[in-house]
């Protein structure tokens, strides 16, 4: 699925210890969560600081940075990439040959 989101973040909310210095600049790892329904302001997604596995397991609070709106999509559903060696799953339901349907 190709899509375009438009949004912004509050730079003052980015924790200084989460800014990574690289060869070509400074970076912050983010997580963008796309919601099924827009909020009361029309936002379809939220932006938070990415959490480590340890932070997620410890239920550390997320650092919320901003919102996004979906402004364009090509309406094609993507396949979810496999995680930890799991087989790839399709988003379409699989039909059964034993469903007794005439078509």
Short mmCIF file of N, CA and C in Angstrom, two decimals:
data_model
loop_
_atom_site.label_atom_id
_atom_site.label_comp_id
_atom_site.label_asym_id
_atom_site.label_seq_id
_atom_site.Cartn_x
_atom_site.Cartn_y
_atom_site.Cartn_z
N UNK A 1 0.86 -1.17 0.00
CA UNK A 1 0.00 0.00 0.00
C UNK A 1 0.90 1.22 0.00
N UNK A 2 0.68 2.07 -0.92
CA UNK A 2 1.36 3.34 -0.91
C UNK A 2 0.43 4.35 -0.27
N UNK A 3 0.98 5.17 0.60
CA UNK A 3 0.17 6.21 1.21
C UNK A 3 1.04 7.38 1.58
N UNK A 4 0.40 8.51 1.71
CA UNK A 4 1.10 9.73 2.13
C UNK A 4 0.40 10.23 3.38
N UNK A 5 1.21 10.46 4.42
CA UNK A 5 0.73 11.05 5.66
C UNK A 5 1.36 12.43 5.79
N UNK A 6 0.62 13.36 6.35
CA UNK A 6 1.13 14.70 6.60
C UNK A 6 0.93 15.00 8.07
N UNK A 7 1.98 15.43 8.74
CA UNK A 7 1.87 15.71 10.16
C UNK A 7 3.08 16.45 10.68
N UNK A 8 3.15 16.55 11.98
CA UNK A 8 4.26 17.25 12.60
C UNK A 8 4.55 16.70 13.99
N UNK A 9 5.74 17.02 14.47
CA UNK A 9 6.11 16.61 15.82
C UNK A 9 6.59 17.82 16.61
N UNK A 10 6.52 17.71 17.91
CA UNK A 10 7.04 18.75 18.81
C UNK A 10 8.49 18.39 19.13
N UNK A 11 9.43 19.12 18.55
CA UNK A 11 10.85 18.81 18.74
C UNK A 11 11.30 18.96 20.18
N UNK A 12 10.67 19.83 20.94
CA UNK A 12 11.08 20.00 22.34
C UNK A 12 10.71 18.78 23.19
N UNK A 13 9.80 17.93 22.70
CA UNK A 13 9.42 16.72 23.44
C UNK A 13 10.34 15.53 23.15
N UNK A 14 11.26 15.66 22.18
CA UNK A 14 12.18 14.56 21.87
C UNK A 14 13.24 14.51 22.98
N UNK A 15 13.31 13.40 23.73
CA UNK A 15 14.31 13.29 24.79
C UNK A 15 15.73 13.36 24.20
N UNK A 16 16.57 14.17 24.81
CA UNK A 16 17.94 14.36 24.30
C UNK A 16 18.72 13.05 24.27
N UNK A 17 18.45 12.14 25.22
CA UNK A 17 19.18 10.87 25.25
C UNK A 17 18.74 9.91 24.15
N UNK A 18 17.67 10.24 23.43
CA UNK A 18 17.18 9.40 22.33
C UNK A 18 17.66 9.90 20.97
N UNK A 19 18.40 11.00 20.94
CA UNK A 19 18.93 11.53 19.69
C UNK A 19 20.25 10.83 19.41
N UNK A 20 20.34 10.22 18.23
CA UNK A 20 21.51 9.44 17.84
C UNK A 20 22.34 10.25 16.87
N UNK A 21 23.64 10.42 17.18
CA UNK A 21 24.54 11.12 16.28
C UNK A 21 25.14 10.13 15.30
N UNK A 22 24.97 10.42 14.01
CA UNK A 22 25.51 9.57 12.95
C UNK A 22 26.53 10.33 12.13
N UNK A 23 27.04 9.68 11.10
CA UNK A 23 28.04 10.31 10.24
C UNK A 23 27.48 11.50 9.47
N UNK A 24 26.19 11.45 9.14
CA UNK A 24 25.60 12.50 8.30
C UNK A 24 24.60 13.38 9.04
N UNK A 25 24.51 13.25 10.36
CA UNK A 25 23.56 14.09 11.08
C UNK A 25 23.08 13.44 12.36
N UNK A 26 22.02 14.00 12.91
CA UNK A 26 21.42 13.49 14.14
C UNK A 26 20.07 12.89 13.81
N UNK A 27 19.75 11.77 14.47
CA UNK A 27 18.55 11.01 14.16
C UNK A 27 17.78 10.67 15.42
N UNK A 28 16.47 10.47 15.25
CA UNK A 28 15.61 9.98 16.32
C UNK A 28 14.72 8.90 15.73
N UNK A 29 14.66 7.75 16.37
CA UNK A 29 13.81 6.66 15.91
C UNK A 29 12.38 6.90 16.38
N UNK A 30 11.45 6.86 15.44
CA UNK A 30 10.05 7.15 15.73
C UNK A 30 9.17 5.96 15.39
N UNK A 31 7.98 5.94 15.97
CA UNK A 31 6.96 4.96 15.62
C UNK A 31 5.73 5.73 15.18
N UNK A 32 5.18 5.35 14.03
CA UNK A 32 3.94 5.96 13.54
C UNK A 32 2.87 4.89 13.59
N UNK A 33 1.80 5.17 14.32
CA UNK A 33 0.69 4.24 14.48
C UNK A 33 -0.49 4.76 13.68
N UNK A 34 -0.94 3.97 12.70
CA UNK A 34 -2.07 4.37 11.87
C UNK A 34 -3.33 3.75 12.46
N UNK A 35 -4.33 4.58 12.71
CA UNK A 35 -5.57 4.15 13.35
C UNK A 35 -6.64 3.83 12.30
N UNK A 36 -7.61 3.01 12.69
CA UNK A 36 -8.71 2.66 11.79
C UNK A 36 -9.64 3.84 11.53
N UNK A 37 -9.86 4.66 12.53
CA UNK A 37 -10.78 5.80 12.44
C UNK A 37 -10.04 7.09 12.80
N UNK A 38 -10.37 8.20 12.14
CA UNK A 38 -9.76 9.48 12.51
C UNK A 38 -10.29 9.98 13.85
N UNK A 39 -9.47 10.80 14.54
CA UNK A 39 -9.93 11.41 15.79
C UNK A 39 -10.82 12.61 15.47
N UNK A 40 -11.21 13.35 16.49
CA UNK A 40 -12.13 14.47 16.28
C UNK A 40 -11.52 15.61 15.47
N UNK A 41 -10.19 15.58 15.28
CA UNK A 41 -9.53 16.61 14.48
C UNK A 41 -9.18 16.10 13.08
N UNK A 42 -9.57 14.87 12.76
CA UNK A 42 -9.29 14.30 11.45
C UNK A 42 -7.95 13.61 11.33
N UNK A 43 -7.24 13.46 12.45
CA UNK A 43 -5.94 12.78 12.43
C UNK A 43 -6.13 11.27 12.38
N UNK A 44 -5.37 10.61 11.49
CA UNK A 44 -5.46 9.17 11.33
C UNK A 44 -4.29 8.43 11.97
N UNK A 45 -3.28 9.15 12.42
CA UNK A 45 -2.08 8.49 12.95
C UNK A 45 -1.46 9.33 14.06
N UNK A 46 -0.69 8.65 14.90
CA UNK A 46 0.05 9.35 15.96
C UNK A 46 1.52 8.99 15.85
N UNK A 47 2.36 9.89 16.33
CA UNK A 47 3.81 9.71 16.27
C UNK A 47 4.34 9.69 17.69
N UNK A 48 5.10 8.64 18.01
CA UNK A 48 5.73 8.51 19.32
C UNK A 48 7.20 8.16 19.13
N UNK A 49 7.99 8.32 20.18
CA UNK A 49 9.37 7.85 20.15
C UNK A 49 9.34 6.33 20.11
N UNK A 50 10.21 5.73 19.31
CA UNK A 50 10.31 4.27 19.25
C UNK A 50 10.79 3.76 20.61
N UNK A 51 10.26 2.62 21.03
CA UNK A 51 10.66 2.01 22.29
C UNK A 51 11.48 0.75 22.03
N UNK A 52 12.43 0.49 22.92
CA UNK A 52 13.18 -0.75 22.85
C UNK A 52 12.31 -1.89 23.36
N UNK A 53 12.73 -3.10 23.11
CA UNK A 53 12.00 -4.27 23.60
C UNK A 53 11.90 -4.21 25.13
N UNK A 54 12.98 -3.80 25.78
CA UNK A 54 12.98 -3.70 27.24
C UNK A 54 11.98 -2.65 27.73
N UNK A 55 11.89 -1.52 27.04
CA UNK A 55 10.93 -0.48 27.42
C UNK A 55 9.50 -0.96 27.24
N UNK A 56 9.24 -1.69 26.15
CA UNK A 56 7.89 -2.23 25.93
C UNK A 56 7.54 -3.26 27.00
N UNK A 57 8.48 -4.17 27.32
CA UNK A 57 8.21 -5.20 28.33
C UNK A 57 8.01 -4.60 29.71
N UNK A 58 8.71 -3.49 30.00
CA UNK A 58 8.56 -2.82 31.30
C UNK A 58 7.34 -1.90 31.33
N UNK A 59 6.59 -1.85 30.22
CA UNK A 59 5.40 -1.00 30.11
C UNK A 59 5.73 0.47 30.36
N UNK A 60 6.91 0.90 29.89
CA UNK A 60 7.30 2.31 30.02
C UNK A 60 6.32 3.17 29.22
N UNK A 61 5.98 4.35 29.73
CA UNK A 61 5.05 5.21 29.00
C UNK A 61 5.67 5.67 27.68
N UNK A 62 4.82 5.80 26.66
CA UNK A 62 5.27 6.28 25.36
C UNK A 62 5.47 7.79 25.41
N UNK A 63 6.46 8.26 24.66
CA UNK A 63 6.68 9.70 24.52
C UNK A 63 5.95 10.13 23.25
N UNK A 64 4.83 10.82 23.43
CA UNK A 64 3.98 11.26 22.34
C UNK A 64 4.56 12.53 21.73
N UNK A 65 4.69 12.57 20.39
CA UNK A 65 5.30 13.71 19.72
C UNK A 65 4.36 14.48 18.81
N UNK A 66 3.35 13.83 18.23
CA UNK A 66 2.48 14.54 17.32
C UNK A 66 1.49 13.63 16.61
N UNK A 67 0.81 14.20 15.61
CA UNK A 67 -0.24 13.52 14.85
C UNK A 67 0.03 13.61 13.36
N UNK A 68 -0.67 12.76 12.60
CA UNK A 68 -0.62 12.78 11.14
C UNK A 68 -2.03 12.61 10.58
N UNK A 69 -2.20 13.09 9.36
CA UNK A 69 -3.43 12.86 8.62
C UNK A 69 -3.07 12.11 7.35
N UNK A 70 -3.89 11.14 7.01
CA UNK A 70 -3.74 10.43 5.75
C UNK A 70 -4.25 11.35 4.65
N UNK A 71 -3.38 11.67 3.68
CA UNK A 71 -3.79 12.59 2.62
C UNK A 71 -3.90 11.91 1.26
N UNK A 72 -3.32 10.69 1.10
CA UNK A 72 -3.44 9.97 -0.16
C UNK A 72 -3.12 8.50 0.05
N UNK A 73 -3.82 7.63 -0.69
CA UNK A 73 -3.53 6.20 -0.69
C UNK A 73 -3.87 5.62 -2.06
N UNK A 74 -3.19 4.54 -2.44
CA UNK A 74 -3.51 3.88 -3.71
C UNK A 74 -4.47 2.71 -3.50
N UNK A 75 -4.96 2.51 -2.29
CA UNK A 75 -5.95 1.48 -1.95
C UNK A 75 -5.51 0.04 -2.22
N UNK A 76 -4.22 -0.22 -2.20
CA UNK A 76 -3.71 -1.59 -2.36
C UNK A 76 -3.21 -2.07 -1.00
N UNK A 77 -3.73 -3.21 -0.55
CA UNK A 77 -3.33 -3.74 0.75
C UNK A 77 -1.96 -4.42 0.65
N UNK A 78 -1.04 -4.09 1.56
CA UNK A 78 0.29 -4.71 1.53
C UNK A 78 0.29 -6.06 2.23
N UNK A 79 1.31 -6.85 1.96
CA UNK A 79 1.54 -8.06 2.74
C UNK A 79 2.43 -7.67 3.91
N UNK A 80 2.12 -8.20 5.07
CA UNK A 80 2.90 -7.89 6.26
C UNK A 80 4.18 -8.71 6.21
N UNK A 81 5.36 -8.07 6.36
CA UNK A 81 6.60 -8.83 6.32
C UNK A 81 6.70 -9.77 7.52
N UNK A 82 7.35 -10.94 7.35
CA UNK A 82 7.44 -11.89 8.46
C UNK A 82 8.30 -11.34 9.59
N UNK A 83 7.98 -11.77 10.81
CA UNK A 83 8.74 -11.37 11.99
C UNK A 83 9.31 -12.62 12.63
N UNK A 84 10.57 -12.59 12.99
CA UNK A 84 11.25 -13.68 13.69
C UNK A 84 11.10 -15.01 12.97
N UNK A 85 11.26 -15.02 11.66
CA UNK A 85 11.23 -16.26 10.91
C UNK A 85 9.86 -16.85 10.67
N UNK A 86 8.80 -16.13 11.04
CA UNK A 86 7.44 -16.63 10.82
C UNK A 86 7.11 -16.55 9.33
N UNK A 87 6.28 -17.45 8.82
CA UNK A 87 5.92 -17.38 7.40
C UNK A 87 5.10 -16.13 7.09
N UNK A 88 5.20 -15.65 5.86
CA UNK A 88 4.48 -14.46 5.45
C UNK A 88 2.99 -14.74 5.39
N UNK A 89 2.19 -13.80 5.88
CA UNK A 89 0.75 -13.97 5.90
C UNK A 89 0.10 -12.98 4.95
N UNK A 90 -0.93 -13.44 4.27
CA UNK A 90 -1.68 -12.59 3.36
C UNK A 90 -2.80 -11.92 4.14
N UNK A 91 -3.17 -10.70 3.74
CA UNK A 91 -4.27 -10.01 4.41
C UNK A 91 -5.62 -10.50 3.91
N UNK A 92 -5.66 -11.25 2.79
CA UNK A 92 -6.92 -11.76 2.25
C UNK A 92 -7.24 -13.11 2.89
N UNK A 93 -8.51 -13.35 3.22
CA UNK A 93 -8.87 -14.63 3.80
C UNK A 93 -8.69 -15.75 2.78
N UNK A 94 -8.28 -16.92 3.26
CA UNK A 94 -8.11 -18.06 2.38
C UNK A 94 -9.41 -18.82 2.27
N UNK A 95 -9.73 -19.27 1.06
CA UNK A 95 -10.97 -20.02 0.88
C UNK A 95 -10.71 -21.49 1.13
N UNK A 96 -11.72 -22.16 1.56
CA UNK A 96 -11.63 -23.59 1.83
C UNK A 96 -12.29 -24.34 0.68
N UNK A 97 -11.69 -25.46 0.28
CA UNK A 97 -12.29 -26.24 -0.80
C UNK A 97 -13.47 -27.06 -0.31
N UNK A 98 -13.71 -27.10 1.00
CA UNK A 98 -14.81 -27.86 1.58
C UNK A 98 -15.94 -26.96 2.06
N UNK A 99 -16.14 -25.82 1.44
CA UNK A 99 -17.14 -24.88 1.94
C UNK A 99 -18.53 -25.10 1.35
N UNK A 100 -18.69 -26.07 0.45
CA UNK A 100 -19.98 -26.42 -0.15
C UNK A 100 -20.65 -25.28 -0.91
N UNK A 101 -19.87 -24.35 -1.40
CA UNK A 101 -20.43 -23.25 -2.19
C UNK A 101 -20.44 -23.65 -3.66
N UNK A 102 -21.48 -23.28 -4.41
CA UNK A 102 -21.57 -23.68 -5.81
C UNK A 102 -20.65 -22.90 -6.74
N UNK A 103 -19.89 -21.95 -6.25
CA UNK A 103 -19.01 -21.17 -7.12
C UNK A 103 -17.61 -21.12 -6.60
#
